[in-house]
Short mmCIF file of C-alpha atoms in Angstrom, two decimals:
data_model
loop_
_atom_site.label_atom_id
_atom_site.label_comp_id
_atom_site.label_asym_id
_atom_site.label_seq_id
_atom_site.Cartn_x
_atom_site.Cartn_y
_atom_site.Cartn_z
CA MET A 1 -85.21 50.31 36.91
CA ILE A 2 -81.83 49.20 39.22
CA PRO A 3 -79.96 46.12 38.93
CA ALA A 4 -82.02 44.73 41.80
CA ASP A 5 -85.01 45.37 39.93
CA VAL A 6 -83.84 43.52 36.83
CA LEU A 7 -82.74 40.35 39.02
CA LYS A 8 -86.46 40.66 40.21
CA LEU A 9 -87.83 40.43 36.97
CA ILE A 10 -85.94 37.78 35.92
CA LYS A 11 -86.84 35.70 38.96
CA GLU A 12 -90.68 36.53 38.51
CA LYS A 13 -90.67 35.80 34.88
CA GLU A 14 -88.26 32.71 35.20
CA ALA A 15 -86.29 34.25 32.57
CA LYS A 16 -83.69 31.69 31.10
CA PHE A 17 -81.63 34.14 28.99
CA ALA A 18 -80.43 37.83 28.90
CA ASP A 19 -80.06 39.27 25.38
CA LEU A 20 -77.34 41.95 25.09
CA ARG A 21 -78.28 44.41 22.51
CA PHE A 22 -76.11 46.92 20.86
CA THR A 23 -76.24 49.10 17.62
CA ASP A 24 -73.18 48.79 15.13
CA THR A 25 -71.89 52.06 12.98
CA ILE A 26 -74.48 51.74 10.18
CA GLY A 27 -77.25 51.40 12.66
CA LYS A 28 -77.81 47.75 12.77
CA GLU A 29 -79.00 46.25 16.08
CA GLN A 30 -76.58 43.41 17.21
CA HIS A 31 -76.95 40.95 19.98
CA VAL A 32 -75.17 38.29 22.22
CA THR A 33 -77.17 35.88 24.74
CA VAL A 34 -76.10 34.76 27.93
CA PRO A 35 -77.69 32.70 30.69
CA THR A 36 -79.48 34.33 33.55
CA ARG A 37 -77.38 32.67 36.21
CA LEU A 38 -74.38 34.72 35.08
CA VAL A 39 -76.59 37.90 35.75
CA ASP A 40 -75.97 39.42 39.14
CA GLU A 41 -75.10 42.69 40.56
CA GLY A 42 -71.44 42.38 39.54
CA PHE A 43 -73.00 41.67 35.84
CA PHE A 44 -73.71 45.48 35.89
CA LYS A 45 -70.66 46.66 36.81
CA ASP A 46 -68.12 44.25 34.98
CA GLY A 47 -70.34 43.64 31.78
CA LYS A 48 -69.57 41.09 29.25
CA MET A 49 -66.58 41.02 26.84
CA PHE A 50 -66.64 40.46 23.19
CA ASP A 51 -64.73 40.77 19.96
CA GLY A 52 -64.95 44.08 18.84
CA SER A 53 -63.04 43.67 15.77
CA SER A 54 -65.27 41.74 14.11
CA ILE A 55 -68.00 44.79 13.88
CA ALA A 56 -67.65 46.75 10.62
CA GLY A 57 -66.05 50.18 11.30
CA TRP A 58 -64.72 49.39 14.59
CA LYS A 59 -61.75 47.74 16.39
CA GLY A 60 -58.63 46.54 14.30
CA ILE A 61 -57.84 42.78 15.25
CA ASN A 62 -54.96 43.72 17.19
CA GLU A 63 -57.03 45.70 19.78
CA SER A 64 -60.37 43.75 19.69
CA ASP A 65 -61.37 43.34 23.45
CA MET A 66 -64.60 45.36 24.41
CA ILE A 67 -67.08 45.29 26.66
CA LEU A 68 -70.76 45.37 26.76
CA MET A 69 -72.27 47.34 29.92
CA PRO A 70 -75.65 46.76 30.34
CA ASP A 71 -78.07 49.30 31.28
CA PRO A 72 -80.50 47.83 33.91
CA ALA A 73 -83.24 50.61 32.98
CA THR A 74 -83.87 49.19 29.85
CA ALA A 75 -84.49 45.46 30.76
CA VAL A 76 -87.67 44.33 28.99
CA ILE A 77 -89.26 40.77 28.41
CA ASP A 78 -88.62 39.99 24.82
CA PRO A 79 -92.00 38.98 23.47
CA PHE A 80 -90.67 37.25 20.09
CA TYR A 81 -88.37 34.65 21.47
CA GLU A 82 -89.69 31.14 22.69
CA GLU A 83 -87.67 30.96 25.77
CA THR A 84 -88.13 33.50 28.30
CA THR A 85 -85.36 36.08 27.80
CA VAL A 86 -84.88 39.57 29.03
CA ASN A 87 -83.40 42.26 26.53
CA LEU A 88 -80.79 44.65 28.04
CA ARG A 89 -79.67 47.52 25.86
CA CYS A 90 -75.80 48.15 26.32
CA ASP A 91 -73.12 50.73 26.03
CA VAL A 92 -69.71 49.72 24.32
CA ILE A 93 -67.00 50.35 27.09
CA GLU A 94 -63.31 50.62 26.47
CA PRO A 95 -61.38 48.25 28.75
CA MET A 96 -58.70 50.25 29.25
CA THR A 97 -60.36 53.49 30.23
CA MET A 98 -63.84 52.06 31.30
CA GLN A 99 -65.42 55.07 29.23
CA GLY A 100 -67.67 54.89 26.28
CA TYR A 101 -65.99 53.73 23.15
CA ASP A 102 -65.52 56.83 20.66
CA ARG A 103 -67.21 54.88 18.02
CA ASP A 104 -70.18 53.48 19.99
CA PRO A 105 -73.26 54.95 18.59
CA ARG A 106 -75.17 55.08 22.21
CA SER A 107 -71.79 56.48 24.08
CA LEU A 108 -72.04 59.19 21.36
CA ALA A 109 -75.51 59.95 22.15
CA LYS A 110 -74.74 60.35 25.80
CA ARG A 111 -71.85 62.58 25.12
CA ALA A 112 -74.32 64.65 23.17
CA GLU A 113 -76.82 64.95 25.97
CA ALA A 114 -73.86 65.88 28.43
CA TYR A 115 -72.66 68.53 25.90
CA LEU A 116 -76.11 70.24 25.69
CA LYS A 117 -76.51 70.53 29.30
CA ALA A 118 -72.65 71.86 29.71
CA SER A 119 -73.60 74.42 27.26
CA GLY A 120 -76.30 75.91 29.50
CA ILE A 121 -78.75 76.27 26.54
CA ALA A 122 -81.14 73.48 28.01
CA ASP A 123 -81.48 70.66 30.28
CA SER A 124 -82.57 67.93 27.86
CA ALA A 125 -83.69 67.68 24.00
CA LEU A 126 -86.91 65.77 22.92
CA PHE A 127 -86.96 63.74 19.68
CA GLY A 128 -90.20 62.27 18.12
CA PRO A 129 -89.45 60.33 14.84
CA GLU A 130 -92.14 59.31 12.59
CA ASN A 131 -90.93 55.97 11.04
CA GLU A 132 -92.63 54.85 7.87
CA PHE A 133 -92.14 51.34 6.17
CA PHE A 134 -93.55 49.23 3.83
CA ILE A 135 -95.16 45.68 4.39
CA PHE A 136 -94.67 43.21 1.48
CA ASP A 137 -95.58 39.75 0.75
CA ASN A 138 -92.47 38.81 -0.86
CA VAL A 139 -89.18 40.07 -2.14
CA THR A 140 -86.56 38.66 -4.39
CA SER A 141 -83.27 40.25 -5.44
CA SER A 142 -79.88 39.17 -7.25
CA SER A 143 -76.55 40.52 -8.35
CA GLY A 144 -74.08 38.79 -10.22
CA MET A 145 -71.59 39.50 -12.86
CA ASN A 146 -73.82 39.12 -15.52
CA GLY A 147 -76.98 40.69 -14.18
CA CYS A 148 -79.08 42.18 -11.33
CA SER A 149 -82.32 42.24 -10.26
CA TYR A 150 -85.42 42.96 -7.62
CA GLU A 151 -88.82 42.65 -7.21
CA VAL A 152 -91.19 43.12 -4.47
CA ASP A 153 -94.71 41.91 -4.19
CA ALA A 154 -97.80 42.95 -1.97
CA TYR A 155 -101.59 42.34 -2.29
CA GLU A 156 -102.22 45.87 -1.85
CA GLY A 157 -100.13 46.65 -4.78
CA ALA A 158 -101.86 48.60 -7.57
CA TRP A 159 -100.06 46.61 -10.22
CA ASN A 160 -102.01 43.68 -8.65
CA SER A 161 -105.28 44.96 -9.97
CA GLY A 162 -105.45 42.60 -13.05
CA LYS A 163 -103.81 39.58 -11.56
CA THR A 164 -105.93 36.12 -11.05
CA TYR A 165 -105.88 34.81 -7.51
CA GLU A 166 -107.03 31.15 -6.53
CA ASP A 167 -109.80 32.87 -4.12
CA GLY A 168 -110.54 35.65 -6.45
CA ASN A 169 -109.06 39.19 -6.71
CA LYS A 170 -111.40 41.33 -4.54
CA GLY A 171 -110.05 44.62 -6.17
CA HIS A 172 -109.91 46.76 -3.00
CA ARG A 173 -106.22 48.06 -2.92
CA PRO A 174 -105.01 51.82 -2.57
CA GLY A 175 -103.67 52.95 -6.01
CA VAL A 176 -100.48 54.98 -6.53
CA LYS A 177 -100.18 57.77 -3.91
CA GLY A 178 -103.87 56.66 -2.93
CA GLY A 179 -102.93 55.15 0.54
CA TYR A 180 -103.52 57.92 2.57
CA PHE A 181 -105.73 56.89 4.11
CA PRO A 182 -109.23 54.88 3.44
CA VAL A 183 -110.66 52.40 5.59
CA PRO A 184 -110.52 48.34 5.14
CA PRO A 185 -110.82 46.66 2.85
CA VAL A 186 -108.92 49.10 0.77
CA ASP A 187 -106.34 49.29 3.77
CA ALA A 188 -105.50 45.82 4.26
CA GLN A 189 -102.84 46.34 6.78
CA GLN A 190 -104.83 47.22 9.67
CA ASP A 191 -104.87 44.37 12.15
CA ILE A 192 -100.86 43.74 11.32
CA ARG A 193 -100.45 47.36 12.32
CA SER A 194 -102.55 46.86 15.41
CA ALA A 195 -100.37 43.83 16.39
CA MET A 196 -97.30 45.98 15.56
CA SER A 197 -98.41 48.76 17.97
CA LEU A 198 -99.60 46.26 20.89
CA ALA A 199 -95.89 44.56 20.63
CA CYS A 200 -94.51 48.38 20.75
CA GLU A 201 -96.53 48.83 24.09
CA GLU A 202 -95.12 45.64 25.16
CA MET A 203 -91.52 46.27 24.55
CA GLY A 204 -92.00 49.75 26.75
CA LEU A 205 -92.79 52.12 24.10
CA LYS A 206 -95.56 54.65 24.25
CA PHE A 207 -97.74 53.90 21.07
CA GLU A 208 -99.80 57.05 19.90
CA VAL A 209 -101.23 56.53 16.43
CA HIS A 210 -101.04 54.32 13.41
CA HIS A 211 -102.37 54.47 9.90
CA HIS A 212 -101.88 53.74 6.12
CA GLU A 213 -99.23 55.99 4.42
CA VAL A 214 -99.66 57.87 1.10
CA ALA A 215 -98.07 55.02 -1.14
CA THR A 216 -99.73 51.75 -2.56
CA ALA A 217 -98.50 48.01 -1.44
CA GLY A 218 -98.68 48.55 2.30
CA GLN A 219 -96.76 51.73 3.23
CA GLY A 220 -97.37 52.30 6.88
CA GLU A 221 -96.60 54.58 9.84
CA ILE A 222 -96.58 53.69 13.55
CA ASN A 223 -95.66 56.87 16.23
CA VAL A 224 -94.68 56.43 19.78
CA ALA A 225 -94.25 59.13 21.92
CA ALA A 226 -91.20 61.59 22.07
CA ASN A 227 -88.11 60.75 24.41
CA THR A 228 -84.83 62.27 25.20
CA LEU A 229 -82.04 61.74 22.70
CA THR A 230 -80.57 58.55 23.69
CA LYS A 231 -83.88 56.87 24.99
CA LYS A 232 -85.49 57.71 21.63
CA ALA A 233 -82.46 56.35 19.46
CA ASP A 234 -82.99 53.26 21.85
CA GLU A 235 -86.83 52.98 20.96
CA VAL A 236 -86.22 53.22 17.23
CA GLN A 237 -84.15 50.28 17.56
CA ILE A 238 -86.68 48.48 19.73
CA LEU A 239 -89.87 49.82 17.36
CA LYS A 240 -87.74 48.73 14.04
CA TYR A 241 -86.94 45.18 15.79
CA ALA A 242 -90.79 44.88 17.01
CA LEU A 243 -92.26 45.77 13.53
CA GLN A 244 -90.05 43.71 11.72
CA ASN A 245 -90.61 40.52 13.82
CA VAL A 246 -94.55 41.00 13.79
CA ALA A 247 -94.68 40.86 10.11
CA HIS A 248 -92.26 38.25 10.08
CA GLY A 249 -94.99 35.99 12.39
CA TYR A 250 -97.71 36.97 9.80
CA GLY A 251 -95.78 35.77 6.85
CA LYS A 252 -95.02 39.08 5.69
CA THR A 253 -91.70 41.01 5.45
CA LEU A 254 -91.49 44.54 6.38
CA THR A 255 -88.69 47.33 5.17
CA PHE A 256 -87.57 50.86 6.28
CA MET A 257 -85.60 51.10 3.07
CA PRO A 258 -86.91 54.76 1.72
CA LYS A 259 -87.66 53.97 -2.01
CA PRO A 260 -88.26 50.31 -2.60
CA LEU A 261 -90.63 51.46 -5.24
CA VAL A 262 -90.34 53.46 -8.52
CA GLY A 263 -92.82 55.90 -9.04
CA ASP A 264 -94.40 56.13 -5.87
CA ASN A 265 -94.06 58.04 -2.37
CA GLY A 266 -90.81 56.49 -0.57
CA SER A 267 -90.55 56.29 3.37
CA GLY A 268 -89.21 59.14 5.80
CA MET A 269 -88.24 59.43 9.40
CA HIS A 270 -89.74 63.29 9.99
CA VAL A 271 -88.06 64.20 13.21
CA HIS A 272 -89.98 66.34 15.74
CA GLN A 273 -87.54 68.17 18.19
CA SER A 274 -87.56 70.64 20.96
CA LEU A 275 -85.56 71.93 23.75
CA GLN A 276 -86.30 72.13 27.56
CA LYS A 277 -84.68 74.09 30.75
CA ASP A 278 -86.14 73.68 33.97
CA GLY A 279 -89.43 73.00 32.99
CA LYS A 280 -89.78 75.56 30.21
CA ALA A 281 -90.37 74.88 26.53
CA LEU A 282 -87.42 77.00 24.81
CA PHE A 283 -89.12 76.83 21.64
CA ALA A 284 -92.14 78.53 22.33
CA GLY A 285 -92.21 82.30 21.63
CA ASP A 286 -94.08 85.25 19.90
CA LYS A 287 -92.15 84.91 16.62
CA TYR A 288 -93.34 83.30 13.29
CA GLY A 289 -95.10 79.96 13.84
CA GLY A 290 -95.16 80.44 17.57
CA LEU A 291 -91.42 80.17 18.07
CA SER A 292 -88.68 81.75 19.89
CA ASP A 293 -85.49 83.14 18.82
CA ILE A 294 -83.83 79.87 20.26
CA ALA A 295 -86.10 77.84 18.11
CA LEU A 296 -85.37 80.27 15.02
CA TYR A 297 -81.59 79.79 15.58
CA TYR A 298 -81.85 76.16 15.79
CA ILE A 299 -83.31 75.95 12.46
CA GLY A 300 -80.65 78.15 11.35
CA GLY A 301 -78.23 75.89 12.25
CA ILE A 302 -79.95 72.63 10.81
CA ILE A 303 -80.09 74.35 7.61
CA LYS A 304 -76.54 75.57 7.75
CA HIS A 305 -75.18 71.99 8.00
CA ALA A 306 -78.02 70.10 6.72
CA ARG A 307 -75.90 68.65 3.84
CA ALA A 308 -73.15 67.31 6.29
CA ILE A 309 -76.13 66.20 8.37
CA ASN A 310 -77.50 64.25 5.35
CA ALA A 311 -74.59 61.90 5.75
CA PHE A 312 -76.41 60.68 8.93
CA THR A 313 -80.02 61.21 8.56
CA ASN A 314 -79.91 59.94 4.93
CA ALA A 315 -77.46 57.06 5.11
CA SER A 316 -77.82 55.00 2.07
CA THR A 317 -77.68 55.34 -1.56
CA ASN A 318 -81.29 54.70 -1.92
CA SER A 319 -82.17 57.47 0.55
CA TYR A 320 -81.47 60.07 -2.37
CA LYS A 321 -83.96 58.08 -4.58
CA ARG A 322 -86.68 59.54 -2.31
CA LEU A 323 -85.07 62.70 -2.06
CA VAL A 324 -86.43 63.90 -5.62
CA PRO A 325 -89.22 66.61 -6.34
CA GLY A 326 -92.74 65.23 -7.06
CA PHE A 327 -93.52 62.62 -4.39
CA GLU A 328 -93.77 65.07 -1.06
CA ALA A 329 -89.99 64.74 -0.60
CA PRO A 330 -88.71 67.56 1.26
CA VAL A 331 -85.84 68.59 -0.60
CA LYS A 332 -85.92 72.32 -0.12
CA LEU A 333 -83.80 73.83 2.64
CA ALA A 334 -86.64 75.91 4.24
CA TYR A 335 -88.95 76.20 7.03
CA SER A 336 -92.66 77.09 7.16
CA ALA A 337 -95.66 76.63 9.86
CA ARG A 338 -97.60 73.48 8.48
CA ASN A 339 -96.16 73.74 5.06
CA ARG A 340 -95.42 70.27 4.29
CA SER A 341 -93.15 71.16 0.96
CA ALA A 342 -90.73 72.71 3.40
CA SER A 343 -87.73 70.56 4.88
CA ILE A 344 -88.33 71.88 8.29
CA ARG A 345 -91.94 72.38 9.23
CA ILE A 346 -93.77 73.84 12.49
CA PRO A 347 -96.56 71.92 13.38
CA TRP A 348 -99.48 73.46 14.61
CA ILE A 349 -99.92 72.88 18.12
CA ALA A 350 -102.63 74.21 20.69
CA ASN A 351 -100.55 74.06 23.63
CA PRO A 352 -97.28 76.25 23.72
CA LYS A 353 -95.40 73.53 25.97
CA GLY A 354 -95.59 71.47 22.85
CA ARG A 355 -93.88 73.74 20.40
CA ARG A 356 -91.49 71.98 18.50
CA ILE A 357 -89.78 71.65 14.89
CA GLU A 358 -90.43 68.75 12.49
CA VAL A 359 -87.35 67.99 10.24
CA ARG A 360 -88.59 66.16 7.34
CA PHE A 361 -85.83 64.94 5.30
CA PRO A 362 -84.25 62.22 7.24
CA ASP A 363 -85.24 58.49 6.73
CA ALA A 364 -84.96 55.20 8.83
CA THR A 365 -81.92 53.96 7.38
CA ALA A 366 -80.25 56.34 9.69
CA ASN A 367 -78.22 55.17 12.60
CA PRO A 368 -80.58 57.04 15.06
CA TYR A 369 -77.77 57.76 17.63
CA PHE A 370 -75.90 59.38 15.12
CA ALA A 371 -78.73 61.14 13.17
CA PHE A 372 -80.36 62.69 16.49
CA ALA A 373 -76.94 63.93 17.86
CA SER A 374 -75.95 65.36 14.81
CA MET A 375 -79.09 67.44 14.59
CA LEU A 376 -78.87 68.58 17.88
CA LEU A 377 -75.29 69.72 17.61
CA ALA A 378 -76.34 71.64 14.50
CA GLY A 379 -79.22 73.40 16.41
CA ILE A 380 -76.70 74.16 19.46
CA ASP A 381 -74.29 75.70 16.76
CA GLY A 382 -77.22 77.57 15.32
CA ILE A 383 -78.00 78.92 18.99
CA GLN A 384 -74.77 79.88 19.66
CA ASN A 385 -73.76 81.79 16.61
CA LYS A 386 -77.26 83.02 16.33
CA ILE A 387 -77.62 81.57 12.86
CA HIS A 388 -81.00 83.09 11.54
CA PRO A 389 -82.75 80.87 9.06
CA GLY A 390 -84.15 83.80 7.06
CA ASP A 391 -87.71 84.18 5.67
CA PRO A 392 -89.91 81.28 6.04
CA ALA A 393 -91.39 79.82 2.84
CA ASP A 394 -95.15 79.38 2.91
CA LYS A 395 -95.78 78.98 -0.78
CA ASP A 396 -95.74 75.43 -2.44
CA LEU A 397 -92.13 74.57 -2.77
CA TYR A 398 -92.98 71.97 -5.50
CA ASP A 399 -94.28 74.74 -7.54
CA LEU A 400 -92.06 77.57 -7.77
CA GLU A 401 -91.04 79.89 -10.91
CA PRO A 402 -87.36 78.91 -11.99
CA GLU A 403 -85.58 82.08 -11.00
CA GLU A 404 -87.40 81.65 -7.50
CA ASP A 405 -86.53 78.08 -7.06
CA LYS A 406 -82.78 78.69 -7.75
CA LYS A 407 -82.48 80.74 -4.69
CA ILE A 408 -83.75 78.03 -2.04
CA PRO A 409 -80.86 75.55 -1.19
CA THR A 410 -81.50 72.02 -1.52
CA VAL A 411 -80.43 68.92 0.44
CA CYS A 412 -77.52 66.29 -1.05
CA HIS A 413 -78.72 64.48 -4.28
CA SER A 414 -76.40 61.43 -3.32
CA LEU A 415 -74.65 59.75 -0.55
CA ASP A 416 -71.39 60.45 -2.00
CA MET A 417 -72.09 64.26 -1.82
CA ALA A 418 -73.34 64.16 1.67
CA LEU A 419 -70.17 62.48 2.51
CA ASP A 420 -68.14 64.91 0.93
CA TYR A 421 -70.05 67.77 2.89
CA LEU A 422 -69.56 65.78 6.18
CA ASP A 423 -65.77 65.57 5.70
CA ARG A 424 -65.35 69.38 4.96
CA ASP A 425 -68.08 70.50 7.31
CA ARG A 426 -67.25 68.71 10.83
CA GLY A 427 -66.36 71.33 13.18
CA PHE A 428 -69.71 71.55 14.51
CA LEU A 429 -70.10 67.92 15.10
CA LYS A 430 -66.78 67.67 17.16
CA ALA A 431 -67.83 70.37 19.60
CA GLY A 432 -67.75 69.00 23.44
CA GLY A 433 -65.96 65.86 22.04
CA VAL A 434 -69.22 64.31 21.02
CA PHE A 435 -68.19 63.26 17.33
CA THR A 436 -64.45 62.58 16.81
CA ASP A 437 -62.35 62.74 13.62
CA ASP A 438 -61.60 58.93 14.11
CA LEU A 439 -65.25 58.08 13.95
CA ILE A 440 -66.18 60.45 10.94
CA ASP A 441 -63.38 59.37 9.07
CA ALA A 442 -64.18 55.57 9.89
CA TYR A 443 -67.84 56.39 9.08
CA ILE A 444 -67.02 57.97 5.56
CA GLU A 445 -64.90 55.14 4.60
CA LEU A 446 -67.49 52.68 5.49
CA LYS A 447 -70.14 54.25 3.61
CA MET A 448 -68.17 55.09 0.49
CA LYS A 449 -67.77 51.27 0.14
CA GLU A 450 -71.35 51.13 -0.30
CA VAL A 451 -71.05 54.37 -2.67
CA THR A 452 -68.61 52.39 -4.56
CA ARG A 453 -70.19 48.90 -4.93
CA LEU A 454 -73.35 50.59 -6.36
CA ARG A 455 -71.28 52.71 -8.58
CA MET A 456 -69.41 49.47 -10.25
CA THR A 457 -72.95 47.50 -10.67
CA THR A 458 -74.64 47.78 -13.88
CA HIS A 459 -78.39 48.62 -13.58
CA PRO A 460 -80.85 47.60 -15.90
CA ILE A 461 -82.22 50.98 -16.49
CA GLU A 462 -78.39 51.41 -18.24
CA ILE A 463 -79.04 48.57 -20.46
CA GLU A 464 -82.27 50.14 -21.66
CA MET A 465 -80.74 53.74 -22.35
CA TYR A 466 -77.17 52.45 -23.57
CA TYR A 467 -77.21 49.06 -24.99
CA SER A 468 -78.07 50.02 -28.40
CA LEU A 469 -76.01 52.96 -28.94
#
């Protein structure tokens, strides 16, 4: 779609507004709305000025002017607004240089794709994330100087088996780790997931499958087709927006938080990845799992830099409450064909053209532009330096003998640990000018504020453990 096509769409749909979308440092989608009478051919050359100092982790107030540059190829009618509105995803542009802002996630993703091409390794990289989520009926939280609490509730929750409802408790609900995946009425989310899938299609995504996930209380997954790096990161933002708004319309609330429940599986974002060049699938070969040497070196790069990557792929303090043994969490940095206990899996594919790897430790608190780019850069580093990942792990990694278990490295166990590794292992990210020290330093500073806030907050469990000592 070119600017003329967008103008035609606005006219045909009688759209009154254009919603300019962009993503901030932590991965939250932001927007500003303008009347469509201001949208003309020049609008796609000049963009829209805005104050970048108000975005956490961005410009200082003394250099706040930035430009939102709409990408006409991303135009889509928003299905949730009452007034007809066309959504446009934007790059954030420096007005002095008219280049992508170093800290703008979307501009960074484009730099990563440009670097991949310049490396000569591949023309493109495909990413296919599997975004898991929970659908709750109610969520409350409080945090003050004299106490804190949270509570989530869902009709599907196993804890509601003994609850009295006005119209009766029907008793059909998945138990703990029992959600994968019985038919309704045990699965009470079929219709809402179907509505979410249709909303994704309406917003331009290619829906492929939806289903209940392992945990009780409405854990689900909706997958859409893979795409190139920047486009796929755009699509993750669209999917999150669509799912949360459909849930809201149903009177429910949806979260991509990795571990909202204690004692059941958390939500991840397994990311399928592959490289292509001249129409050829570069990960297909005659090595282990039907992989090529390039694919194995790519895996080697991911494993080598995994703990630094965690800072982007597992970007919340809550992420590391999911990354613990016992809940199908991919904590071991190993690779295997079909073995889901490894952090990198090689899915079985009938057609070698679809050969890919699946990195299983990320979750959806990640900024998708940063997460995908960091994994790609680690993979490129692995290929360029021929970093072999070693022998595959075909055993159940959750049930190893202690001596054997010690030999396999693990992902980080906390956000501050990941940020420390990022600080020390950042060279591969700066290749091709994709990430900059300025961005990495700003990101670490922003995320350490989250770490510090949690460190300073007394937890109810601490009262149980220490109050009477």
